[in-house]
């Protein structure tokens, strides 16, 4: 299909500056030319972004932020702007992660504004969506995904959609060791593409890269990555160790 596979390492609230730099140094020694086949992005904490980006300079590996606000500057205590992320060397940003939604009350409306702002600022966004265990058990998976997509994507145009990466991360699979089966992931991804086609069009939906996320490990990555609608992965726990992260990348 000509789409480049995309794998992100979401470190969440882990690693101080020294640990982040150590990871980057070790990872650079392992990467070889994998970056040619796979778009690789590390998402450290904000504090470590400039250090990691500096280590990865000219390496073909990217650095991103785990979140951002939709204003450039001002009285928004505790927030960080897209231009600040870019200035620190970030190229990508994760938006609407389920932990942001759950612990910090982020709504689809807020995420829609962030997504539009990321595009306008030149950051490449990864939009996270996914259902909880309860929603899946109650047969609500499709309606939840549809609602999240419809409301988070409402401010961007067709061209911006093509440049948006979607991460399907079922909440029940995140950090639990309960990875979705390749079949479960494939069927959700297929559905997501169908919704994208209905909001935008078939051609755009086909172009969008959809990552799976939720307990990806070296042992289950290959089967997930071989599914036709899975174009990448967003890795939490297993991205904290350079050896396991490189094994996941090399299973593409
Ligand atoms: P996990 O996290 O790989 O630790 O399940 C994935 C994520 O939240 O992006």
XYZ file of N, CA, C and O in Angstrom, residues 36-241:
824
model
N 14.718 3.179 8.286
C 14.368 3.357 6.868
C 13.038 2.689 6.541
O 12.296 3.117 5.693
N 12.790 1.587 7.250
C 11.571 0.819 6.989
C 10.415 1.293 7.877
O 9.257 1.215 7.496
N 10.754 1.739 9.074
C 9.732 2.083 10.065
C 9.952 3.516 10.559
O 11.086 3.900 10.849
N 8.882 4.281 10.630
C 8.962 5.613 11.252
C 8.946 5.375 12.761
O 7.974 4.850 13.303
N 10.035 5.741 13.421
C 10.173 5.444 14.856
C 10.156 6.752 15.647
O 10.925 7.677 15.347
N 9.315 6.799 16.659
C 9.223 8.008 17.491
C 9.265 7.605 18.958
O 8.539 6.706 19.371
N 10.081 8.317 19.723
C 10.095 8.139 21.170
C 9.373 9.331 21.799
O 9.625 10.488 21.433
N 8.493 9.032 22.744
C 7.748 10.070 23.454
C 8.174 10.092 24.921
O 7.582 9.407 25.753
N 9.207 10.887 25.258
C 9.641 10.984 26.661
C 8.759 11.986 27.406
O 7.855 12.567 26.804
N 9.037 12.208 28.673
C 8.333 13.289 29.376
C 8.797 14.619 28.769
O 9.866 14.696 28.158
N 8.015 15.669 28.963
C 8.366 16.978 28.396
C 9.798 17.384 28.758
O 10.535 17.890 27.925
N 10.162 17.148 30.027
C 11.468 17.591 30.506
C 12.608 16.947 29.727
O 13.643 17.563 29.492
N 12.393 15.720 29.303
C 13.464 15.003 28.596
C 13.431 15.197 27.085
O 14.373 14.790 26.402
N 12.368 15.807 26.558
C 12.245 15.933 25.095
C 13.497 16.553 24.442
O 14.060 15.975 23.512
N 13.990 17.723 24.920
C 15.142 18.306 24.216
C 16.397 17.439 24.276
O 17.177 17.413 23.319
N 16.570 16.724 25.370
C 17.767 15.878 25.516
C 17.714 14.690 24.556
O 18.697 14.348 23.909
N 16.542 14.061 24.497
C 16.377 12.903 23.618
C 16.451 13.357 22.149
O 17.136 12.743 21.326
N 15.780 14.467 21.842
C 15.798 14.973 20.460
C 17.222 15.303 20.039
O 17.627 15.039 18.904
N 17.996 15.833 20.960
C 19.380 16.169 20.650
C 20.210 14.914 20.368
O 20.989 14.865 19.421
N 19.990 13.878 21.157
C 20.705 12.608 20.929
C 20.327 12.003 19.577
O 21.141 11.363 18.927
N 19.065 12.149 19.200
C 18.573 11.527 17.961
C 18.796 12.390 16.716
O 18.423 11.993 15.622
N 19.389 13.550 16.910
C 19.614 14.477 15.797
C 20.307 13.759 14.638
O 21.307 13.065 14.849
N 19.777 13.912 13.438
C 20.348 13.308 12.222
C 20.387 11.783 12.226
O 21.119 11.179 11.456
N 19.631 11.145 13.120
C 19.662 9.671 13.186
C 18.497 9.041 12.432
O 18.481 7.837 12.220
N 17.508 9.856 12.061
C 16.317 9.295 11.422
C 15.272 8.849 12.423
O 14.201 8.378 12.048
N 15.564 8.997 13.713
C 14.582 8.651 14.749
C 13.979 9.961 15.283
O 14.691 10.952 15.458
N 12.680 9.938 15.514
C 11.982 11.155 15.906
C 11.644 11.175 17.401
O 11.614 10.137 18.055
N 11.376 12.405 17.875
C 10.996 12.598 19.274
C 9.658 13.329 19.299
O 9.411 14.191 18.445
N 8.808 12.980 20.255
C 7.506 13.639 20.309
C 7.081 13.952 21.734
O 7.680 13.488 22.705
N 6.016 14.742 21.844
C 5.423 15.059 23.135
C 4.234 14.139 23.394
O 3.578 13.684 22.457
N 3.951 13.906 24.660
C 2.835 13.016 25.029
C 1.504 13.760 25.095
O 0.453 13.154 25.317
N 1.555 15.072 24.927
C 0.369 15.902 25.068
C 0.768 17.324 24.681
O 1.954 17.626 24.521
N -0.187 18.225 24.539
C 0.072 19.655 24.345
C -1.242 20.407 24.556
O -2.307 19.800 24.588
N -1.143 21.721 24.686
C -2.348 22.544 24.750
C -2.553 23.214 23.397
O -1.655 23.236 22.569
N -3.755 23.754 23.170
C -4.047 24.270 21.830
C -3.813 25.774 21.671
O -4.304 26.383 20.735
N -3.070 26.375 22.619
C -2.717 27.798 22.486
C -1.202 27.918 22.393
O -0.484 27.035 22.865
N -0.726 29.009 21.820
C 0.720 29.192 21.671
C 1.412 29.614 22.954
O 2.551 29.265 23.210
N 0.726 30.440 23.752
C 1.300 30.893 25.021
C 0.211 31.552 25.846
O -0.898 31.785 25.353
N 0.527 31.872 27.091
C -0.443 32.613 27.903
C -0.640 32.019 29.273
O 0.150 31.191 29.738
N -1.716 32.436 29.922
C -1.966 32.061 31.310
C -2.657 30.693 31.381
O -3.870 30.614 31.583
N -1.892 29.657 31.131
C -2.411 28.281 31.176
C -1.445 27.442 32.009
O -0.663 26.633 31.485
N -1.459 27.677 33.308
C -0.502 27.061 34.220
C -0.405 25.550 34.029
O -1.423 24.862 34.002
N 0.821 25.096 33.888
C 1.056 23.658 33.795
C 0.963 23.102 32.394
O 1.193 21.901 32.199
N 0.641 23.933 31.423
C 0.493 23.430 30.055
C 1.729 23.733 29.215
O 2.591 24.519 29.598
N 1.783 23.102 28.044
C 2.904 23.321 27.134
C 2.349 23.476 25.720
O 1.369 22.821 25.367
N 2.958 24.380 24.940
C 2.376 24.684 23.627
C 3.083 23.920 22.510
O 4.226 23.490 22.665
N 2.418 23.821 21.362
C 3.042 23.145 20.220
C 4.341 23.819 19.781
O 5.299 23.132 19.445
N 4.367 25.157 19.811
C 5.607 25.822 19.367
C 6.759 25.529 20.329
O 7.920 25.436 19.916
N 6.440 25.347 21.622
C 7.502 24.996 22.585
C 8.023 23.580 22.328
O 9.216 23.314 22.433
N 7.100 22.693 21.987
C 7.517 21.318 21.664
C 8.415 21.305 20.432
O 9.462 20.653 20.409
N 8.000 22.055 19.408
C 8.807 22.119 18.186
C 10.185 22.703 18.482
O 11.199 22.199 18.012
N 10.199 23.741 19.304
C 11.453 24.400 19.665
C 12.392 23.432 20.398
O 13.611 23.500 20.272
N 11.805 22.495 21.146
C 12.608 21.518 21.907
C 13.058 20.346 21.032
O 13.763 19.464 21.499
N 12.618 20.344 19.782
C 13.072 19.278 18.872
C 12.042 18.201 18.592
O 12.337 17.220 17.910
N 10.827 18.369 19.106
C 9.784 17.373 18.843
C 9.214 17.569 17.439
O 9.153 18.695 16.931
N 8.797 16.469 16.849
C 8.157 16.519 15.530
C 6.736 15.959 15.584
O 5.934 16.214 14.696
N 6.449 15.146 16.600
C 5.170 14.441 16.702
C 4.527 14.744 18.064
O 5.207 15.170 18.997
N 3.246 14.449 18.170
C 2.576 14.602 19.472
C 1.444 13.581 19.592
O 0.741 13.293 18.628
N 1.331 12.994 20.791
C 0.219 12.084 21.088
C -0.932 12.930 21.634
O -0.723 13.774 22.506
N -2.128 12.712 21.127
C -3.294 13.462 21.622
C -4.405 12.499 22.051
O -4.647 11.479 21.392
N -5.051 12.839 23.154
C -6.221 12.075 23.586
C -5.929 10.674 24.080
O -6.793 9.795 24.008
N -4.722 10.469 24.619
C -4.437 9.145 25.193
C -5.488 8.815 26.257
O -5.960 9.717 26.964
N -5.819 7.550 26.394
C -6.902 7.187 27.325
C -6.581 7.598 28.765
O -7.482 7.871 29.552
N -5.278 7.679 29.100
C -4.937 8.144 30.456
C -5.225 9.632 30.599
O -5.589 10.097 31.686
N -5.076 10.394 29.535
C -5.454 11.816 29.556
C -6.972 11.941 29.697
O -7.480 12.801 30.408
N -7.669 11.095 28.983
C -9.137 11.149 29.052
C -9.622 10.763 30.447
O -10.494 11.396 31.031
N -9.020 9.688 30.987
C -9.511 9.143 32.256
C -9.090 9.961 33.489
O -9.912 10.276 34.341
N -7.795 10.283 33.587
C -7.314 10.958 34.806
C -7.392 12.477 34.732
O -7.343 13.146 35.753
N -7.428 13.025 33.517
C -7.392 14.480 33.395
C -8.625 15.037 32.676
O -8.642 16.195 32.276
N -9.611 14.172 32.528
C -10.913 14.610 32.043
C -10.941 15.179 30.636
O -11.789 16.019 30.323
N -10.029 14.760 29.773
C -10.021 15.324 28.416
C -11.220 14.827 27.608
O -11.501 13.635 27.554
N -11.895 15.773 26.980
C -13.080 15.439 26.182
C -12.723 15.406 24.701
O -11.696 15.952 24.276
N -13.608 14.832 23.913
C -13.405 14.833 22.463
C -13.359 16.257 21.913
O -12.617 16.532 20.977
N -14.138 17.161 22.501
C -14.140 18.554 22.039
C -12.769 19.203 22.232
O -12.261 19.909 21.358
N -12.183 18.968 23.401
C -10.850 19.517 23.683
C -9.830 18.900 22.727
O -8.983 19.599 22.149
N -9.919 17.595 22.562
C -8.969 16.877 21.711
C -9.087 17.364 20.257
O -8.087 17.502 19.557
N -10.294 17.672 19.832
C -10.496 18.194 18.477
C -9.729 19.508 18.293
O -9.086 19.731 17.259
N -9.754 20.366 19.305
C -9.049 21.648 19.215
C -7.534 21.441 19.187
O -6.803 22.106 18.477
N -7.083 20.475 20.001
C -5.645 20.169 20.027
C -5.187 19.616 18.675
O -4.105 19.950 18.194
N -6.016 18.768 18.108
C -5.653 18.133 16.834
C -5.510 19.183 15.724
O -4.552 19.171 14.949
N -6.463 20.087 15.688
C -6.409 21.154 14.689
C -5.158 22.011 14.899
O -4.440 22.333 13.958
N -4.877 22.332 16.152
C -3.725 23.187 16.468
C -2.406 22.482 16.137
O -1.466 23.114 15.645
N -2.336 21.190 16.418
C -1.114 20.443 16.092
C -0.832 20.546 14.600
O 0.284 20.846 14.184
N -1.859 20.331 13.786
C -1.686 20.433 12.335
C -1.267 21.840 11.925
O -0.344 22.010 11.137
N -1.954 22.838 12.473
C -1.632 24.221 12.103
C -0.207 24.593 12.504
O 0.401 25.470 11.909
N 0.320 23.908 13.531
C 1.660 24.248 14.033
C 2.757 23.439 13.364
O 3.932 23.713 13.565
N 2.389 22.392 12.657
C 3.409 21.564 12.003
C 3.880 20.382 12.819
O 4.925 19.801 12.533
N 3.124 20.022 13.855
C 3.434 18.791 14.603
C 2.604 17.656 14.008
O 1.451 17.868 13.617
N 3.163 16.448 13.963
C 2.424 15.304 13.419
C 1.680 14.597 14.552
O 2.301 14.015 15.434
N 0.351 14.644 14.523
C -0.404 14.090 15.652
C -0.755 12.610 15.533
O -1.027 12.102 14.445
N -0.753 11.958 16.678
C -1.289 10.598 16.809
C -2.512 10.720 17.709
O -2.393 11.113 18.876
N -3.669 10.439 17.156
C -4.914 10.542 17.926
C -5.279 9.168 18.492
O -5.446 8.207 17.746
N -5.393 9.091 19.824
C -5.710 7.810 20.465
C -7.211 7.679 20.718
O -7.859 8.612 21.197
N -7.718 6.504 20.410
C -9.119 6.184 20.705
C -9.183 4.748 21.221
O -8.231 3.987 21.061
N -10.286 4.382 21.816
C -10.410 2.996 22.280
C -11.501 2.854 23.323
O -11.806 3.805 24.044
N -12.081 1.670 23.375
C -13.189 1.409 24.292
C -12.696 0.777 25.594
O -11.646 0.153 25.628
N -13.480 0.932 26.658
C -13.157 0.280 27.926
C -13.677 -1.166 27.881
O -14.431 -1.542 26.985
N -13.296 -1.923 28.914
C -13.730 -3.312 29.018
C -15.264 -3.377 29.098
O -15.913 -4.162 28.416
N -15.799 -2.495 29.933
C -17.243 -2.471 30.129
C -17.987 -2.145 28.832
O -18.998 -2.772 28.504
N -17.458 -1.180 28.103
C -18.094 -0.811 26.827
C -18.054 -1.976 25.839
O -19.038 -2.271 25.161
N -16.917 -2.665 25.781
C -16.814 -3.815 24.868
C -17.816 -4.896 25.287
O -18.537 -5.440 24.448
N -17.870 -5.175 26.599
C -18.764 -6.236 27.073
C -20.238 -5.907 26.831
O -21.056 -6.795 26.694
N -20.527 -4.615 26.798
C -21.915 -4.211 26.536
C -22.207 -3.981 25.058
O -23.232 -3.373 24.708
N -21.277 -4.431 24.215
C -21.509 -4.318 22.769
C -21.416 -2.896 22.243
O -21.998 -2.567 21.206
N -20.700 -2.044 22.972
C -20.656 -0.628 22.575
C -19.373 -0.214 21.857
O -19.169 0.966 21.584
N -18.518 -1.192 21.568
C -17.228 -0.841 20.976
C -17.384 0.068 19.754
O -16.791 1.141 19.683
N -18.201 -0.363 18.818
C -18.316 0.411 17.579
C -18.872 1.806 17.810
O -18.367 2.785 17.257
N -19.890 1.899 18.663
C -20.473 3.238 18.857
C -19.494 4.167 19.582
O -19.445 5.364 19.294
N -18.698 3.600 20.508
C -17.710 4.432 21.206
C -16.645 4.932 20.227
O -16.300 6.121 20.202
N -16.137 4.023 19.401
C -15.097 4.425 18.438
C -15.640 5.466 17.464
O -14.973 6.455 17.155
N -16.855 5.249 17.032
C -17.465 6.179 16.081
C -17.631 7.575 16.691
O -17.331 8.584 16.066
N -18.073 7.590 17.936
C -18.262 8.878 18.608
C -16.922 9.596 18.805
O -16.801 10.803 18.569
N -15.925 8.842 19.247
C -14.607 9.453 19.466
C -14.054 10.011 18.160
O -13.537 11.128 18.122
N -14.182 9.237 17.088
C -13.657 9.692 15.791
C -14.434 10.907 15.290
O -13.843 11.938 14.939
N -15.748 10.799 15.275
C -16.570 11.881 14.725
C -16.291 13.193 15.459
O -16.092 14.237 14.838
N -16.239 13.128 16.782
C -16.092 14.367 17.549
C -14.661 14.879 17.632
O -14.438 16.078 17.746
N -13.677 14.010 17.582
C -12.280 14.482 17.653
C -11.779 14.980 16.313
O -10.820 15.748 16.254
N -12.390 14.504 15.232
C -11.881 14.851 13.898
C -12.668 15.983 13.244
O -12.426 16.329 12.096
N -13.591 16.576 14.002
C -14.539 17.503 13.362
C -13.922 18.818 12.887
O -14.534 19.505 12.084
N -12.730 19.178 13.382
C -12.166 20.475 12.983
C -11.078 20.371 11.921
O -10.486 21.381 11.543
N -10.770 19.154 11.481
C -9.691 19.049 10.478
C -10.252 18.720 9.093
O -11.336 18.155 8.969
N -9.473 19.081 8.064
C -9.930 18.818 6.691
C -9.324 17.522 6.158
O -8.527 16.864 6.836
N -9.684 17.219 4.951
C -9.271 15.977 4.312
C -7.744 15.817 4.247
O -7.190 14.763 4.556
N -7.075 16.882 3.875
C -5.615 16.839 3.743
C -4.985 16.560 5.123
O -4.050 15.767 5.248
N -5.502 17.232 6.137
C -4.969 17.033 7.497
C -5.267 15.623 8.000
O -4.465 15.028 8.712
N -6.420 15.105 7.605
C -6.762 13.737 8.016
C -5.736 12.740 7.508
O -5.323 11.836 8.232
N -5.317 12.913 6.274
C -4.327 11.993 5.694
C -3.021 11.992 6.483
O -2.288 11.012 6.491
N -2.742 13.123 7.134
C -1.496 13.258 7.902
C -1.692 12.926 9.377
O -0.786 13.088 10.179
N -2.890 12.506 9.722
C -3.165 12.159 11.124
C -3.003 10.653 11.290
O -3.473 9.880 10.465
N -2.324 10.253 12.350
C -2.215 8.824 12.661
C -3.248 8.518 13.745
O -3.416 9.300 14.684
N -3.959 7.409 13.576
C -4.905 6.994 14.618
C -4.267 5.839 15.401
O -3.699 4.924 14.797
N -4.335 5.904 16.723
C -3.891 4.758 17.530
C -5.130 4.131 18.154
O -5.809 4.780 18.970
N -5.410 2.903 17.741
C -6.502 2.171 18.391
C -5.927 1.489 19.625
O -5.108 0.580 19.520
N -6.330 1.971 20.807
C -5.821 1.426 22.053
C -6.988 1.038 22.958
O -7.497 1.884 23.707
N -7.422 -0.214 22.893
C -8.495 -0.625 23.789
C -8.023 -0.462 25.240
O -6.938 -0.930 25.598
N -8.804 0.238 26.036
C -8.374 0.605 27.385
C -8.061 -0.648 28.220
O -7.117 -0.664 29.008
N -8.817 -1.720 27.981
C -8.616 -2.965 28.729
C -7.291 -3.652 28.398
O -6.867 -4.561 29.110
N -6.640 -3.226 27.330
C -5.380 -3.856 26.923
C -4.161 -3.041 27.352
O -3.032 -3.515 27.282
N -4.392 -1.815 27.817
C -3.267 -0.931 28.142
C -2.690 -1.259 29.513
O -3.380 -1.174 30.523
N -1.417 -1.648 29.501
C -0.704 -1.914 30.752
C -1.219 -3.102 31.528
O -0.855 -3.300 32.691
N -2.059 -3.924 30.917
C -2.686 -5.035 31.632
C -2.090 -6.388 31.264
O -2.338 -7.372 31.943
N -1.342 -6.431 30.148
C -0.853 -7.715 29.651
C -1.913 -8.445 28.836
O -1.649 -9.488 28.250
N -3.120 -7.900 28.802
C -4.212 -8.498 28.018
C -4.215 -7.906 26.612
O -5.045 -7.060 26.279
N -3.271 -8.332 25.799
C -3.184 -7.807 24.438
C -4.437 -8.212 23.661
O -4.921 -9.333 23.821
N -4.935 -7.324 22.804
C -6.025 -7.740 21.904
C -5.468 -8.821 20.983
O -4.287 -8.790 20.634
N -6.284 -9.772 20.595
C -5.801 -10.756 19.632
C -5.637 -10.037 18.294
O -6.300 -9.009 18.056
N -4.789 -10.567 17.422
C -4.639 -9.935 16.105
C -5.991 -9.808 15.403
O -6.253 -8.802 14.736
N -6.884 -10.759 15.610
C -8.213 -10.712 14.970
C -9.060 -9.584 15.561
O -9.750 -8.873 14.831
N -9.024 -9.458 16.896
C -9.786 -8.370 17.534
C -9.274 -7.012 17.049
O -10.060 -6.111 16.741
N -7.946 -6.872 16.996
C -7.363 -5.605 16.570
C -7.724 -5.335 15.110
O -8.177 -4.240 14.764
N -7.561 -6.339 14.269
C -7.872 -6.168 12.841
C -9.325 -5.732 12.641
O -9.609 -4.826 11.863
N -10.248 -6.366 13.375
C -11.647 -6.013 13.115
C -11.952 -4.593 13.601
O -12.718 -3.867 12.954
N -11.322 -4.157 14.695
C -11.516 -2.769 15.131
C -10.908 -1.795 14.106
O -11.510 -0.763 13.777
N -9.729 -2.139 13.598
C -9.071 -1.252 12.627
C -9.896 -1.133 11.338
O -10.006 -0.055 10.752
N -10.463 -2.265 10.941
C -11.293 -2.269 9.742
C -12.498 -1.342 9.943
O -12.876 -0.571 9.069
N -13.064 -1.445 11.144
C -14.217 -0.600 11.459
C -13.818 0.887 11.467
O -14.529 1.739 10.932
N -12.660 1.180 12.077
C -12.180 2.573 12.127
C -12.026 3.133 10.714
O -12.443 4.251 10.415
N -11.468 2.312 9.819
C -11.291 2.761 8.442
C -12.655 3.029 7.766
O -12.807 3.963 6.989
N -13.617 2.204 8.115
C -14.957 2.395 7.558
C -15.555 3.740 8.019
O -16.147 4.486 7.236
N -15.356 4.018 9.302
C -15.872 5.298 9.831
C -15.140 6.477 9.177
O -15.763 7.478 8.812
N -13.825 6.336 9.010
C -13.058 7.414 8.364
C -13.562 7.648 6.940
O -13.667 8.788 6.485
N -13.896 6.562 6.257
C -14.416 6.688 4.887
C -15.756 7.407 4.894
O -16.049 8.203 3.997
N -16.554 7.166 5.924
C -17.858 7.831 5.961
C -17.731 9.309 6.349
O -18.489 10.145 5.874
N -16.760 9.641 7.186
C -16.581 11.064 7.549
C -15.856 11.818 6.419
O -16.219 12.940 6.086
N -14.820 11.186 5.867
C -14.037 11.821 4.795
C -14.385 11.117 3.479
O -15.447 11.354 2.939
N -13.542 10.216 3.023
C -13.849 9.422 1.823
C -12.951 8.193 1.816
O -11.999 8.109 2.595
N -13.229 7.260 0.921
C -12.506 5.983 0.854
C -11.007 6.189 0.690
O -10.200 5.534 1.341
N -10.661 7.091 -0.205
C -9.255 7.291 -0.547
C -8.465 7.782 0.673
O -7.362 7.301 0.965
N -9.050 8.716 1.378
C -8.409 9.246 2.582
C -8.304 8.150 3.635
O -7.246 7.956 4.239
N -9.386 7.431 3.829
C -9.396 6.360 4.841
C -8.299 5.337 4.567
O -7.643 4.842 5.487
N -8.083 5.070 3.306
C -7.063 4.101 2.907
C -5.659 4.602 3.228
O -4.774 3.852 3.602
N -5.478 5.902 3.114
C -4.162 6.525 3.342
C -3.773 6.607 4.818
O -2.591 6.648 5.167
N -4.768 6.683 5.695
C -4.488 6.914 7.115
C -3.805 5.700 7.738
O -4.210 4.565 7.518
N -2.776 5.969 8.505
C -2.105 4.870 9.212
C -2.766 4.670 10.576
O -2.979 5.621 11.313
N -3.089 3.426 10.867
C -3.743 3.097 12.139
C -2.828 2.181 12.957
O -2.488 1.080 12.525
N -2.423 2.683 14.113
C -1.570 1.892 15.010
C -2.439 1.115 15.989
O -3.484 1.598 16.414
N -1.943 -0.045 16.381
C -2.555 -0.738 17.506
C -1.714 -0.426 18.749
O -0.482 -0.335 18.668
N -2.365 -0.293 19.903
C -1.636 -0.113 21.155
C -2.335 -0.830 22.292
O -3.573 -0.885 22.344
N -1.554 -1.377 23.214
C -2.117 -2.106 24.360
C -1.375 -3.418 24.541
O -1.642 -4.381 23.848
N -0.385 -3.377 25.472
C 0.399 -4.578 25.816
C 1.077 -5.241 24.613
O 1.137 -6.460 24.537
N 1.602 -4.421 23.701
C 2.450 -4.994 22.639
C 3.762 -5.421 23.286
O 4.356 -4.667 24.058
N 4.184 -6.633 22.978
C 5.439 -7.180 23.507
C 6.195 -7.805 22.335
O 5.586 -8.108 21.296
N 7.501 -8.090 22.525
C 8.232 -8.744 21.426
C 7.551 -10.037 20.975
O 7.558 -10.356 19.794
N 6.912 -10.747 21.893
C 6.355 -12.048 21.509
C 5.016 -11.960 20.745
O 4.644 -12.911 20.072
N 4.307 -10.864 20.857
C 3.030 -10.806 20.128
C 3.025 -9.795 18.965
O 2.045 -9.684 18.233
N 4.137 -9.056 18.808
C 4.152 -7.968 17.813
C 3.983 -8.472 16.382
O 3.216 -7.904 15.600
N 4.676 -9.541 16.053
C 4.695 -9.998 14.657
C 3.291 -10.341 14.145
O 2.907 -9.941 13.042
N 2.534 -11.070 14.946
C 1.192 -11.470 14.518
C 0.272 -10.260 14.372
O -0.553 -10.202 13.458
N 0.405 -9.308 15.295
C -0.410 -8.093 15.184
C -0.025 -7.310 13.927
O -0.889 -6.894 13.150
N 1.276 -7.147 13.718
C 1.758 -6.307 12.616
C 1.495 -6.924 11.239
O 1.622 -6.254 10.226
N 1.172 -8.210 11.216
C 0.950 -8.837 9.908
C -0.482 -8.626 9.404
O -0.813 -8.988 8.281
N -1.342 -8.053 10.240
C -2.737 -7.851 9.819
C -2.849 -6.688 8.827
O -2.144 -5.677 8.964
N -3.731 -6.813 7.842
C -3.753 -5.834 6.741
C -4.079 -4.395 7.142
O -3.575 -3.459 6.526
N -4.908 -4.203 8.170
C -5.265 -2.831 8.535
C -4.445 -2.284 9.698
O -4.740 -1.211 10.222
N -3.437 -3.033 10.122
C -2.561 -2.543 11.195
C -1.288 -1.979 10.556
O -0.524 -2.692 9.924
N -1.124 -0.664 10.701
C -0.026 0.034 10.034
C 1.042 0.505 11.008
O 1.895 1.329 10.662
N 0.963 0.036 12.253
C 1.945 0.470 13.228
C 1.538 0.090 14.632
O 0.516 -0.570 14.843
N 2.354 0.519 15.588
C 2.066 0.200 16.986
C 2.436 1.356 17.890
O 3.344 2.140 17.587
N 1.700 1.487 18.983
C 2.057 2.449 20.025
C 2.343 1.610 21.269
O 1.473 0.898 21.768
N 3.601 1.687 21.716
C 4.095 0.762 22.735
C 4.378 1.512 24.029
O 5.096 2.507 24.013
N 3.823 1.058 25.126
C 4.089 1.678 26.421
C 5.210 0.941 27.137
O 6.393 1.118 26.844
N 4.835 0.071 28.054
C 5.790 -0.648 28.910
C 6.996 -1.226 28.181
O 8.145 -1.044 28.627
N 6.759 -1.882 27.063
C 7.861 -2.555 26.358
C 8.777 -1.590 25.607
O 9.773 -2.011 25.023
N 8.446 -0.284 25.618
C 9.342 0.672 24.957
C 10.350 1.263 25.945
O 11.220 2.049 25.571
N 10.224 0.893 27.217
C 11.129 1.453 28.226
C 12.499 0.787 28.203
O 13.469 1.314 28.738
N 12.556 -0.377 27.591
C 13.806 -1.116 27.497
C 14.243 -1.149 26.028
O 13.472 -1.594 25.172
